[in-house]
mmCIF file of C-alpha atoms in Angstrom:
data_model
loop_
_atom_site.group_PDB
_atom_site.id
_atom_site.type_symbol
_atom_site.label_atom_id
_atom_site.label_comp_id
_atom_site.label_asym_id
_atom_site.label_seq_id
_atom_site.Cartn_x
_atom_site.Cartn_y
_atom_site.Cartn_z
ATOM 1 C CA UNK I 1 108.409 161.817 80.174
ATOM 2 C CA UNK I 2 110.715 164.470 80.830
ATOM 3 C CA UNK I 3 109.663 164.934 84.709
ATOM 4 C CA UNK I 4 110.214 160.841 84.548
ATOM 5 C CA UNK I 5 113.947 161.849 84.080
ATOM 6 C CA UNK I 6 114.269 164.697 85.782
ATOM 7 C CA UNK I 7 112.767 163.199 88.502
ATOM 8 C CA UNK I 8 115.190 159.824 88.641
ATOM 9 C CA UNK I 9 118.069 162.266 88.124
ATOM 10 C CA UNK I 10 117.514 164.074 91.941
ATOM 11 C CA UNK I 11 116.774 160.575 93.277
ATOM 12 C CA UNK I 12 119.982 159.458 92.339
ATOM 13 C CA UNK I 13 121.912 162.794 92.609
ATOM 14 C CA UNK I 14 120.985 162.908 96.424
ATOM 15 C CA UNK I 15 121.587 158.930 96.549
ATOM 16 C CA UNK I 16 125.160 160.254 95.847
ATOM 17 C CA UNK I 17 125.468 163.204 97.912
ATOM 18 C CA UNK I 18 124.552 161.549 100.889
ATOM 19 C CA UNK I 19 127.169 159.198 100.226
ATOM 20 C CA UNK I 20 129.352 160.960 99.933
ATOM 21 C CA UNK I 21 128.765 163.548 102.582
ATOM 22 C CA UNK I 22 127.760 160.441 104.692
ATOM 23 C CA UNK I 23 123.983 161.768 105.648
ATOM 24 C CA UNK I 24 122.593 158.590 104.886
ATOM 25 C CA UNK I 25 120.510 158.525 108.101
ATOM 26 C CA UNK I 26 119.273 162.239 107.517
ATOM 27 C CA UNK I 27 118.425 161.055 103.601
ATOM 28 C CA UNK I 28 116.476 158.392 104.707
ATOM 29 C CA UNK I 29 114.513 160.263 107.577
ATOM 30 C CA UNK I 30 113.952 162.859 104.960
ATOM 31 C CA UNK I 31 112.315 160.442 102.569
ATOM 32 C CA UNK I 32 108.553 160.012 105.196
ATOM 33 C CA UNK I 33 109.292 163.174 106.313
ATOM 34 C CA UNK I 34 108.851 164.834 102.561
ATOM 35 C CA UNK I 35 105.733 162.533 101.606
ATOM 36 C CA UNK I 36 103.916 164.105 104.961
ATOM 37 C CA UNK I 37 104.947 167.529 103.879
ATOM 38 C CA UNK I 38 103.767 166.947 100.662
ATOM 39 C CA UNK I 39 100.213 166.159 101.836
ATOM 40 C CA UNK I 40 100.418 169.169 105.021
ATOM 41 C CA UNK I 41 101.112 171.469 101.726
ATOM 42 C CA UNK I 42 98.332 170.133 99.896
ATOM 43 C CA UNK I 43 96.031 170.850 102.999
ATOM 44 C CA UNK I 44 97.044 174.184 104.011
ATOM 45 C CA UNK I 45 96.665 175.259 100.192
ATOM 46 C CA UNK I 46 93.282 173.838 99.781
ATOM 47 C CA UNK I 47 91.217 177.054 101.525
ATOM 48 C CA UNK I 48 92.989 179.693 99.396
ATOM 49 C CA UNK I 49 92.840 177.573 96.959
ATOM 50 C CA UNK I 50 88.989 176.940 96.931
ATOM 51 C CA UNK I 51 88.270 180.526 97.740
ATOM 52 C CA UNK I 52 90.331 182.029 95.546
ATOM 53 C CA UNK I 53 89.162 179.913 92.174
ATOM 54 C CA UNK I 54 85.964 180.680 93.893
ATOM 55 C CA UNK I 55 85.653 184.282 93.312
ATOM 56 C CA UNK I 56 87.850 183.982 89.589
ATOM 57 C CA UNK I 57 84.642 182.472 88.566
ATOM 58 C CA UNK I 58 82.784 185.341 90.249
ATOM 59 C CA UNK I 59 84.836 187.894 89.114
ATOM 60 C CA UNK I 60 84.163 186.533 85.399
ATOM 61 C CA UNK I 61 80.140 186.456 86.095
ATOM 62 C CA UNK I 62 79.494 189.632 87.548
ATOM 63 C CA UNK I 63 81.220 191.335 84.447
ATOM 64 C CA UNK I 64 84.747 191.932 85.541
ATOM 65 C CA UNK I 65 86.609 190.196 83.062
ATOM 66 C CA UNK I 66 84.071 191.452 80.088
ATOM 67 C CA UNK I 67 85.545 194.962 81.882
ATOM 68 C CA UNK I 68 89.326 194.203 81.463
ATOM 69 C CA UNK I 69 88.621 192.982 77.741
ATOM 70 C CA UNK I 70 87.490 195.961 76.920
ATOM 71 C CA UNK I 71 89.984 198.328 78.574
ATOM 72 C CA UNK I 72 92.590 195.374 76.991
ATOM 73 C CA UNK I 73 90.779 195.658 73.465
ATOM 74 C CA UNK I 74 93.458 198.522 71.968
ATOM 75 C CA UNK I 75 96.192 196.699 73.216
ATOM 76 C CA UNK I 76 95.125 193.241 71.719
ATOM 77 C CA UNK I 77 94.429 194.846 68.377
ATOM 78 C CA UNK I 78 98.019 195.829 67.750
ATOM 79 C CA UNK I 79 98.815 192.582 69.290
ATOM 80 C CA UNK I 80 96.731 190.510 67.071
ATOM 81 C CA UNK I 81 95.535 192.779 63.783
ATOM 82 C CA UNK I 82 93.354 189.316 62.831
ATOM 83 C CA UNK I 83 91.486 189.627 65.167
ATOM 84 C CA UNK I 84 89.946 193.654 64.327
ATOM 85 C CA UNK I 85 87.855 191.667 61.488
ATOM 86 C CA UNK I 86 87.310 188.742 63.042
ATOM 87 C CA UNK I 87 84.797 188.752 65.906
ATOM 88 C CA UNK I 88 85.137 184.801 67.046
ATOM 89 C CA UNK I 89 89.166 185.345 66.924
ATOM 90 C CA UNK I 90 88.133 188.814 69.078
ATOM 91 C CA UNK I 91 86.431 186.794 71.625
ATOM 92 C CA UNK I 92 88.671 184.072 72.189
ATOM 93 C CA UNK I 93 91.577 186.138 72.811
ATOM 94 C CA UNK I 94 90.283 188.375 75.043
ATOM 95 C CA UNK I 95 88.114 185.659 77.286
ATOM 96 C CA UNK I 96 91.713 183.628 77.208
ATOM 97 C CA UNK I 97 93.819 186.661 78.395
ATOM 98 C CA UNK I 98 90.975 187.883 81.254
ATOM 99 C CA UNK I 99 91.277 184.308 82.091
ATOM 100 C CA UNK I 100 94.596 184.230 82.519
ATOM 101 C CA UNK I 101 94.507 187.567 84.162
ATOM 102 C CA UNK I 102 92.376 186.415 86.936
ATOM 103 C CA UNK I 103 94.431 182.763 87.498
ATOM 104 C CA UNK I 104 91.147 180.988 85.590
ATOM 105 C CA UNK I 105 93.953 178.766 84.187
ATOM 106 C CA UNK I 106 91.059 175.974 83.433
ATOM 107 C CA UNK I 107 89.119 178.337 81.791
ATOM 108 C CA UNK I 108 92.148 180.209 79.807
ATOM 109 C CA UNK I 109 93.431 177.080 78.267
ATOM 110 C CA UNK I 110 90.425 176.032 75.995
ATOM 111 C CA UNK I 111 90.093 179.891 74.602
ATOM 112 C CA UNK I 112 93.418 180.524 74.087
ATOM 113 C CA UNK I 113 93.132 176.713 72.182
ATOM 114 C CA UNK I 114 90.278 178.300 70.294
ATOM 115 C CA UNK I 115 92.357 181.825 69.619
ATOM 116 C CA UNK I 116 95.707 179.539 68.338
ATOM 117 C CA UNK I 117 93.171 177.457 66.052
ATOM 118 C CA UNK I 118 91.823 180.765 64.315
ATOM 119 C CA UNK I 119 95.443 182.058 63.635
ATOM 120 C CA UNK I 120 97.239 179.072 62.453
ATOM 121 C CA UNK I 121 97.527 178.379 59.155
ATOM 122 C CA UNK I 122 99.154 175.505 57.844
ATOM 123 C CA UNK I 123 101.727 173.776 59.927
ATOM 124 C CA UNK I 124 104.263 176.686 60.560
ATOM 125 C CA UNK I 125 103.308 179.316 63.351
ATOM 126 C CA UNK I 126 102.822 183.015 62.110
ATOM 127 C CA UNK I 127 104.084 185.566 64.057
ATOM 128 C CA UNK I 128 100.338 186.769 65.916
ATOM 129 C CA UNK I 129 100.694 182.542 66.713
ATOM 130 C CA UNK I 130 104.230 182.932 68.523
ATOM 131 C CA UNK I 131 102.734 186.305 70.153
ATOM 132 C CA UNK I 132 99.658 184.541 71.794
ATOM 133 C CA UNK I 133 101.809 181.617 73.005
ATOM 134 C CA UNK I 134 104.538 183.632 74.418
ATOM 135 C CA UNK I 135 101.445 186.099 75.909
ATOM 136 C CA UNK I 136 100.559 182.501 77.178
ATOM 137 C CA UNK I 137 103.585 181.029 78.588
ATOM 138 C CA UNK I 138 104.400 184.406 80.116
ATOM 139 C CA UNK I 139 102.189 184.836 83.415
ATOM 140 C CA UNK I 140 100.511 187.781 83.245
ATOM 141 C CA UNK I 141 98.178 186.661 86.559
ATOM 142 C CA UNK I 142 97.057 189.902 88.402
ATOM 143 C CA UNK I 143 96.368 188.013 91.817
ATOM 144 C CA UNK I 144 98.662 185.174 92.527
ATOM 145 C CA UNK I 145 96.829 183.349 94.563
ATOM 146 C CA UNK I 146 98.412 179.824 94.945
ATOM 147 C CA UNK I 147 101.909 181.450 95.544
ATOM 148 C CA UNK I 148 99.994 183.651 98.279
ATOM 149 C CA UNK I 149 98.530 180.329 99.832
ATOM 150 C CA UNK I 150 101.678 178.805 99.814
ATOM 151 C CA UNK I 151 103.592 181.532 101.937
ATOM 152 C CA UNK I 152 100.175 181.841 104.132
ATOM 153 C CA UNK I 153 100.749 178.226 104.524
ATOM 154 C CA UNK I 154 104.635 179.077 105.643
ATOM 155 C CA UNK I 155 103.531 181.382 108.577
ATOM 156 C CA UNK I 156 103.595 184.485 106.731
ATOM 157 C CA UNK I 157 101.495 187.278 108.148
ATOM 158 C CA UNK I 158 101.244 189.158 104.480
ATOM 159 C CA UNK I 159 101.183 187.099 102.154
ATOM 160 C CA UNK I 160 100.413 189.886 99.312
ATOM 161 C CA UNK I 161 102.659 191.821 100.188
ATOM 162 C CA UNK I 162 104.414 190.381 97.066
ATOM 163 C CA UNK I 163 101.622 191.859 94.590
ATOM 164 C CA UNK I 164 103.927 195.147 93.104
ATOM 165 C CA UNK I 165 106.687 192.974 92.389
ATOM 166 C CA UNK I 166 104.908 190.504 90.898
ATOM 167 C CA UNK I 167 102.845 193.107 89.100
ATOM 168 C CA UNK I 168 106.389 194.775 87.896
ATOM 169 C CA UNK I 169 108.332 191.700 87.086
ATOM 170 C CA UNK I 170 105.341 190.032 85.282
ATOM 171 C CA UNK I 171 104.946 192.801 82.861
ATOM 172 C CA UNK I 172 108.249 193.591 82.286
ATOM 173 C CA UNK I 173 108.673 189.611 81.691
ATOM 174 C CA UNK I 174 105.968 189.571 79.264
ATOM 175 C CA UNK I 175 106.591 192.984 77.900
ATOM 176 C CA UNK I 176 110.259 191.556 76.837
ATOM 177 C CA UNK I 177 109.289 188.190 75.675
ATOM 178 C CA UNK I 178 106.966 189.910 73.037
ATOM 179 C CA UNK I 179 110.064 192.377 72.160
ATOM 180 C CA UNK I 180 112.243 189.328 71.295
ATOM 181 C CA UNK I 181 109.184 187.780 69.554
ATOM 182 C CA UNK I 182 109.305 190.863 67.797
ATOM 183 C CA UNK I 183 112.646 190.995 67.207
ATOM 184 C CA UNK I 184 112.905 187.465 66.370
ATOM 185 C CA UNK I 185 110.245 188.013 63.806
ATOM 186 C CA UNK I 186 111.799 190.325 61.711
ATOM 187 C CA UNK I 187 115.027 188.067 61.786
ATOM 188 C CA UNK I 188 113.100 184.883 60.752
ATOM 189 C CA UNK I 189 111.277 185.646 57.706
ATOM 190 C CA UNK I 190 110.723 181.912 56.636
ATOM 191 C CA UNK I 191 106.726 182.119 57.174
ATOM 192 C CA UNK P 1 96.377 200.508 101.509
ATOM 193 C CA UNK P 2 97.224 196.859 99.882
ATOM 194 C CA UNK P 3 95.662 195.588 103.452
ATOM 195 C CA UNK P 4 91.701 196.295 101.501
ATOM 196 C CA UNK P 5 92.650 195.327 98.325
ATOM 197 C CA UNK P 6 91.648 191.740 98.839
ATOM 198 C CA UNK P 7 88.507 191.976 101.056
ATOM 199 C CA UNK P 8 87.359 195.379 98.887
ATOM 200 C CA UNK P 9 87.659 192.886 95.610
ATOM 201 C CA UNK P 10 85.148 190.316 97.361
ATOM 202 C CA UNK P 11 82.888 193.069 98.316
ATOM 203 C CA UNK P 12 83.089 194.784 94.941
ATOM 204 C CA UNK P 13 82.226 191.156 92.766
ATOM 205 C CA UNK P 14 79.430 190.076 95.371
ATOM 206 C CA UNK P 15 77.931 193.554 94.807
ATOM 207 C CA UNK P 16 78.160 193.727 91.016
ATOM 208 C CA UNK P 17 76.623 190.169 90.599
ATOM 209 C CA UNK P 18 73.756 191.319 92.571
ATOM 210 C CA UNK P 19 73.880 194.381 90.770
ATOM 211 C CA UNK P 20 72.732 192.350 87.503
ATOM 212 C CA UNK P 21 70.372 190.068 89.363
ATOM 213 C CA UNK P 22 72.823 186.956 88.940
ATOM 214 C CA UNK P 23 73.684 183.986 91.462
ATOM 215 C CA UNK P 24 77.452 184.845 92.774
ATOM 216 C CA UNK P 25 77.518 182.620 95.493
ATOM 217 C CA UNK P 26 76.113 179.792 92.918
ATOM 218 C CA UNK P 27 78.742 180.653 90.776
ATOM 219 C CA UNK P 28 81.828 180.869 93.743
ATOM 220 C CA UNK P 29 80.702 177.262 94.872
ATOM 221 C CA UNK P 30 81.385 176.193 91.177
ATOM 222 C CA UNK P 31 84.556 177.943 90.999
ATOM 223 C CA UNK P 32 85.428 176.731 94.635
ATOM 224 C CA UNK P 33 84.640 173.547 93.038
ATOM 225 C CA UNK P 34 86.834 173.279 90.393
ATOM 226 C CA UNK P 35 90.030 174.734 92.481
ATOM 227 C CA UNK P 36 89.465 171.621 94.617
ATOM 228 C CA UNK P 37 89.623 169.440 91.677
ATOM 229 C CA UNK P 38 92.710 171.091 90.375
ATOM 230 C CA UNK P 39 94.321 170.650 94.106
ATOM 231 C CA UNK P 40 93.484 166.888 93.723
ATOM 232 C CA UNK P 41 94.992 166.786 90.534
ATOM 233 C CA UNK P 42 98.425 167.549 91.608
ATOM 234 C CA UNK P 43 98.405 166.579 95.326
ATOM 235 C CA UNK P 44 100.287 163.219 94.388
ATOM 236 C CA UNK P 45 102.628 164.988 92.536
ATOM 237 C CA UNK P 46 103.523 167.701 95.471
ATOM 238 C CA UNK P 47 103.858 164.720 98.095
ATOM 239 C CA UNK P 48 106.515 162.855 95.573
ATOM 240 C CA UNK P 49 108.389 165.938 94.726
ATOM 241 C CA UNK P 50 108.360 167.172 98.303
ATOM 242 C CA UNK P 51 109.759 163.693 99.466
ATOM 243 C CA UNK P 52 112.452 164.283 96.614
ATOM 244 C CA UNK P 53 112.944 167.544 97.481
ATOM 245 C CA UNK P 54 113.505 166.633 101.364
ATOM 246 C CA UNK P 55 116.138 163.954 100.600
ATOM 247 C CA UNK P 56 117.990 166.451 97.980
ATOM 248 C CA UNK P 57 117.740 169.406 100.958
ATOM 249 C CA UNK P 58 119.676 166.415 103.736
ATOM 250 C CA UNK P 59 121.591 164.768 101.739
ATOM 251 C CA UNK P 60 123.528 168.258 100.869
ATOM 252 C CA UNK P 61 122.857 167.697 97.233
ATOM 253 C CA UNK P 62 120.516 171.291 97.023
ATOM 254 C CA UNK P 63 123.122 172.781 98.514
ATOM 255 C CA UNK P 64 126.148 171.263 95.921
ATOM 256 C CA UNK P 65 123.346 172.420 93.228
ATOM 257 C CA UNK P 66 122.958 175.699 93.978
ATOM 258 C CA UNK P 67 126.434 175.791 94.505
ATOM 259 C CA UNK P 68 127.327 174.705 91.204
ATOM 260 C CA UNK P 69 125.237 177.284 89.742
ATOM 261 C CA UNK P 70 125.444 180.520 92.004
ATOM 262 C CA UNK P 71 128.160 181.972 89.709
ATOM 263 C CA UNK P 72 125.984 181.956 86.400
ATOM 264 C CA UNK P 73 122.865 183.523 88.574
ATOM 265 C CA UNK P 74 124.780 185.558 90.148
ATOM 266 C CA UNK P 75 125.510 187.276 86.541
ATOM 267 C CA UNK P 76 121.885 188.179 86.815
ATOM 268 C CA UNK P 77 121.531 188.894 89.819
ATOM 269 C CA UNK P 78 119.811 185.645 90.777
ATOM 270 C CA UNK P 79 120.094 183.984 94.523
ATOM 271 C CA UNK P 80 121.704 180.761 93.799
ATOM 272 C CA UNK P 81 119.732 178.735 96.170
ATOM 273 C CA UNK P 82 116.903 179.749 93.878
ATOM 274 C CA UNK P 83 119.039 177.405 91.094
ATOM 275 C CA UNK P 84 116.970 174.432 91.049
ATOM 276 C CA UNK P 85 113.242 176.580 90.800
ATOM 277 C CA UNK P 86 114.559 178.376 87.836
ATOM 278 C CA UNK P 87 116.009 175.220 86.451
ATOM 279 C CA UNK P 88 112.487 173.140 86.837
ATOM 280 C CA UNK P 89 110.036 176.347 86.541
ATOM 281 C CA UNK P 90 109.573 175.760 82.442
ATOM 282 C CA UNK P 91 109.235 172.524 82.656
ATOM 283 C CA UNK P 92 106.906 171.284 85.462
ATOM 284 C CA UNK P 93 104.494 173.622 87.199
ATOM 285 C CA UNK P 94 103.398 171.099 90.259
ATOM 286 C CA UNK P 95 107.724 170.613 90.889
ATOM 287 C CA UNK P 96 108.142 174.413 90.505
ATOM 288 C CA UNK P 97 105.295 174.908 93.401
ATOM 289 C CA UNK P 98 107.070 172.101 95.424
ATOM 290 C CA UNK P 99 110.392 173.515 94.951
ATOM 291 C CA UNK P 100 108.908 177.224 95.926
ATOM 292 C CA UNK P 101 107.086 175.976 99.183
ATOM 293 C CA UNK P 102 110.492 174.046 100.011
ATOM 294 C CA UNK P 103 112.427 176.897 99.930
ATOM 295 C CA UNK P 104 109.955 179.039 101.373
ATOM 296 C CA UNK P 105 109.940 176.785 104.004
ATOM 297 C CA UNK P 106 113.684 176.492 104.624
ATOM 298 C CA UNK P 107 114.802 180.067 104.363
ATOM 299 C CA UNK P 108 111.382 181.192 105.594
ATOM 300 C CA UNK P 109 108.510 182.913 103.720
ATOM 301 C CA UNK P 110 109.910 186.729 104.233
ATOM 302 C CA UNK P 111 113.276 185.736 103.891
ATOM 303 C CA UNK P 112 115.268 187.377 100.184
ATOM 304 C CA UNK P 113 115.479 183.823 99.195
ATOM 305 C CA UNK P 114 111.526 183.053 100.217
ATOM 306 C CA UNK P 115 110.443 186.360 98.648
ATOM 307 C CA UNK P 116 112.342 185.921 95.365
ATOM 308 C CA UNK P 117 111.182 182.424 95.112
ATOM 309 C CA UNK P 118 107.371 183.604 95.900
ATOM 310 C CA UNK P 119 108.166 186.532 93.094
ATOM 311 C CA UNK P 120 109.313 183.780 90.348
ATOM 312 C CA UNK P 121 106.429 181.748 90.906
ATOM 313 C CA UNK P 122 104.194 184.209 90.547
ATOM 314 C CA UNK P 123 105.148 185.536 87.541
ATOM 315 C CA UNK P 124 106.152 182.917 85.188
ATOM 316 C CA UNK P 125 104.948 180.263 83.590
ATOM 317 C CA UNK P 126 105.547 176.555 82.799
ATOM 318 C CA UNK P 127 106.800 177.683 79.549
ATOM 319 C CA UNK P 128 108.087 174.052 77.750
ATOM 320 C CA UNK P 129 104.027 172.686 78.611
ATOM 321 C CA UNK P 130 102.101 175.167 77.344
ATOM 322 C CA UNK P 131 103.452 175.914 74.240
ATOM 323 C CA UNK P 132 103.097 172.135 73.839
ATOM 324 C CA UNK P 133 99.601 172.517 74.560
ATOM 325 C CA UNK P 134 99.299 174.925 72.238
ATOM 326 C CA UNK P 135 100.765 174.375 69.297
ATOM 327 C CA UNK P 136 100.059 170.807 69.226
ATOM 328 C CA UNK P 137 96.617 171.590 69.281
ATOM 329 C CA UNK P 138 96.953 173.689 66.169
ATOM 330 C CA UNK P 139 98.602 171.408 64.260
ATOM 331 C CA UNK P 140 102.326 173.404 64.231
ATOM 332 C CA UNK P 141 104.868 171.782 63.642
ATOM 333 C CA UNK P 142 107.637 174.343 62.870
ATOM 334 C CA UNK P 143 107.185 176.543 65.913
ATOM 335 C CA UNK P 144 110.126 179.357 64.507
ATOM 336 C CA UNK P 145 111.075 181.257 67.117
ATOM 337 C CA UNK P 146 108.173 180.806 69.817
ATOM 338 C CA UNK P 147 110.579 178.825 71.784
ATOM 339 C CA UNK P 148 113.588 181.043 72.148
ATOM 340 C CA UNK P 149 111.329 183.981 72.679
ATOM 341 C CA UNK P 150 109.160 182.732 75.391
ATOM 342 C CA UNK P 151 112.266 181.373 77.074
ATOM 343 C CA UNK P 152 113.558 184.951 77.140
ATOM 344 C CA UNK P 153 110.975 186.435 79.158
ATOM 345 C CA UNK P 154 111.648 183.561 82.086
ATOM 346 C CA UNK P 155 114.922 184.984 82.283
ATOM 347 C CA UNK P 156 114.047 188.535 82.427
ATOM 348 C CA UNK P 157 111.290 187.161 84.531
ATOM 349 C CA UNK P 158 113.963 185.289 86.958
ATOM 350 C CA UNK P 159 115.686 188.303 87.031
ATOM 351 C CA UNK P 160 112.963 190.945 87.727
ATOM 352 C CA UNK P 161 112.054 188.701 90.277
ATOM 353 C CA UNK P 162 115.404 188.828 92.497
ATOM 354 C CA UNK P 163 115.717 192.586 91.937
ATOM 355 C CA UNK P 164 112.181 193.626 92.851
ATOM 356 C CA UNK P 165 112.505 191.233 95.961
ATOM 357 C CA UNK P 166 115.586 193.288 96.940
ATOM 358 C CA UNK P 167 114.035 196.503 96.064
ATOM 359 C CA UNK P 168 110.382 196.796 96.820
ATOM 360 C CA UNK P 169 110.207 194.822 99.816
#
């Protein structure tokens, strides 16, 4: 619903500019133009794309995630102390943060479901709740592959080049969301 | 260096699932499969947000926007013709991808403005749906302070992202 408005609200907010800057013939140009480059997009991600979900599964088969859930197994039992004495909690988390590690987004979703189901109790979220969702809706994706595709798809000859920054900015983006979770924590003591 | 990353990693998986007697290339035409699927999924939604995305770009209302907002990103650091990504980011991640391959487009993929936008994408989330996800399916209704925090680490995100562009490449 709210991409319904969000969506009316550029409609109409370039509706107006062009008005008013009187580019009505560029606006409605634009308007087949976009819809084409919607669909060139959608083509010239579809090999990375494919490949790249391709060897995520891969990666997870021949043992690779099982290997970063165990070097992330410290780490996730400070995170999550639950989950030290229980092993289906253990599991969940670590198969939903590999996942999410390796960009298996369809495959990180129903564990980290499973994970939030273990913690919650009740209807108001505990603190190792609000730590697994903002682990979740912080990316913590070691190889961004779409975003690759997409500047591979814009003529760029390295398209990973961007892999150190993202590496940098991604931890330091989830490193400070779980400091303010942290923070926020000790502040709201209501669970 | 970061040139055999990629091509070592393929080498390395193939290798290790043969290494334990299991089908890899079963399992990266499953995989390949599904990545397809996902493409499907949100191909409509790229070629209406593109089209949307086109008319804002020449009708001169992206460039009012980011305008309009350069002076609070520029507090952090933030390119203001990166306004409307870091505006939509949290909330959609098909628009956010749109919105990134738009502006990669337009400024051009090495560009600051291309790179920064590349960086963001890369390394945040569509914050607003998955904590839906989540805590919806856990039955939470009083999500405390889940909200504010995960928020928080978009903006440090948003701004890691324009500094690192500046700096590292």
């Amino acid at each position: 619903m709210v991409m319904s408005w969000v969506f009316a609200g550029m409609m109409l907010l370039s509706l107006l500019a062009a008005i008013l800057t009187g580019n009505g013939a560029a606006l409605s140009a634009a308007v087949g133009d976009g819809a084409q480059k919607g669909i060139t997009l959608a083509l010239s991600l579809a090999g990375s794309l494919c490949l790249w979900t391709g060897l995520g599964k891969l990666m997870e088969l021949c043992g690779i995630s099982a290997m970063l859930g165990k070097l992330l197994q410290p780490l996730l039992g400070r995170l999550f102390p639950a989950s030290k004495t229980n092993e289906a909690l253990r599991g969940c988390l670590s198969g939903n943060i590999c996942a999410n590690m390796l960009g298996l987004g369809n495959a990180a979703t129903p564990m980290g479901i499973a994970a939030a189901k273990h913690l919650a109790r009740g209807d108001t979220a505990n603190d190792e709740l609000c730590r697994l969702v903002v682990l979740n809706t912080a990316s913590i994706q070691l190889i961004p592959a779409t975003v690759a595709a997409v500047r591979a798809a814009n003529g760029c000859r390295t398209p990973f080049d961007i892999l150190p920054a993202v590496w940098i900015t991604s931890f330091l983006s989830a490193g400070m969301g779980l400091a303010m979770a942290w923070l926020l924590g000790r502040l709201w003591k209501n669970a | 260096m970061l040139d055999y990353l990629v091509p070592g990693l393929m080498v390395l998986c193939c290798a290790l699932a043969l290494g334990k007697r299991r089908d890899g290339y079963a399992a990266l035409l499953e995989g390949g499969k599904e990545g397809l699927k996902t493409l499907a999924a949100i191909t409509p939604a790229l070629v209406m947000l593109l089209t949307c995305l086109t008319m804002l770009r020449a009708s001169g209302a992206m460039e009012l926007l980011s305008r309009a907002l350069s002076p609070a990103l520029k507090l952090f650091g933030i390119p203001g013709e990166t306004a409307m990504l870091v505006l939509i980011r949290p909330i959609s991640g098909s628009a956010a991808l749109a919105i990134g391959a738009e502006l990669m487009a337009a400024h051009g993929p090495d560009s600051l403005v291309g790179r920064t936008a590349a960086i963001m994408l890369g390394s945040t989330e569509t914050t607003f749906y998955t904590l839906s996800v989540y805590f919806s399916a856990a039955g939470i209704q009083k999500t405390r302070y889940a909200l504010p925090a995960a928020l928080f680490a978009d903006l440090v995100g948003f701004t890691a992202a324009s500094w690192s562009a500046r700096v590292l490449l």
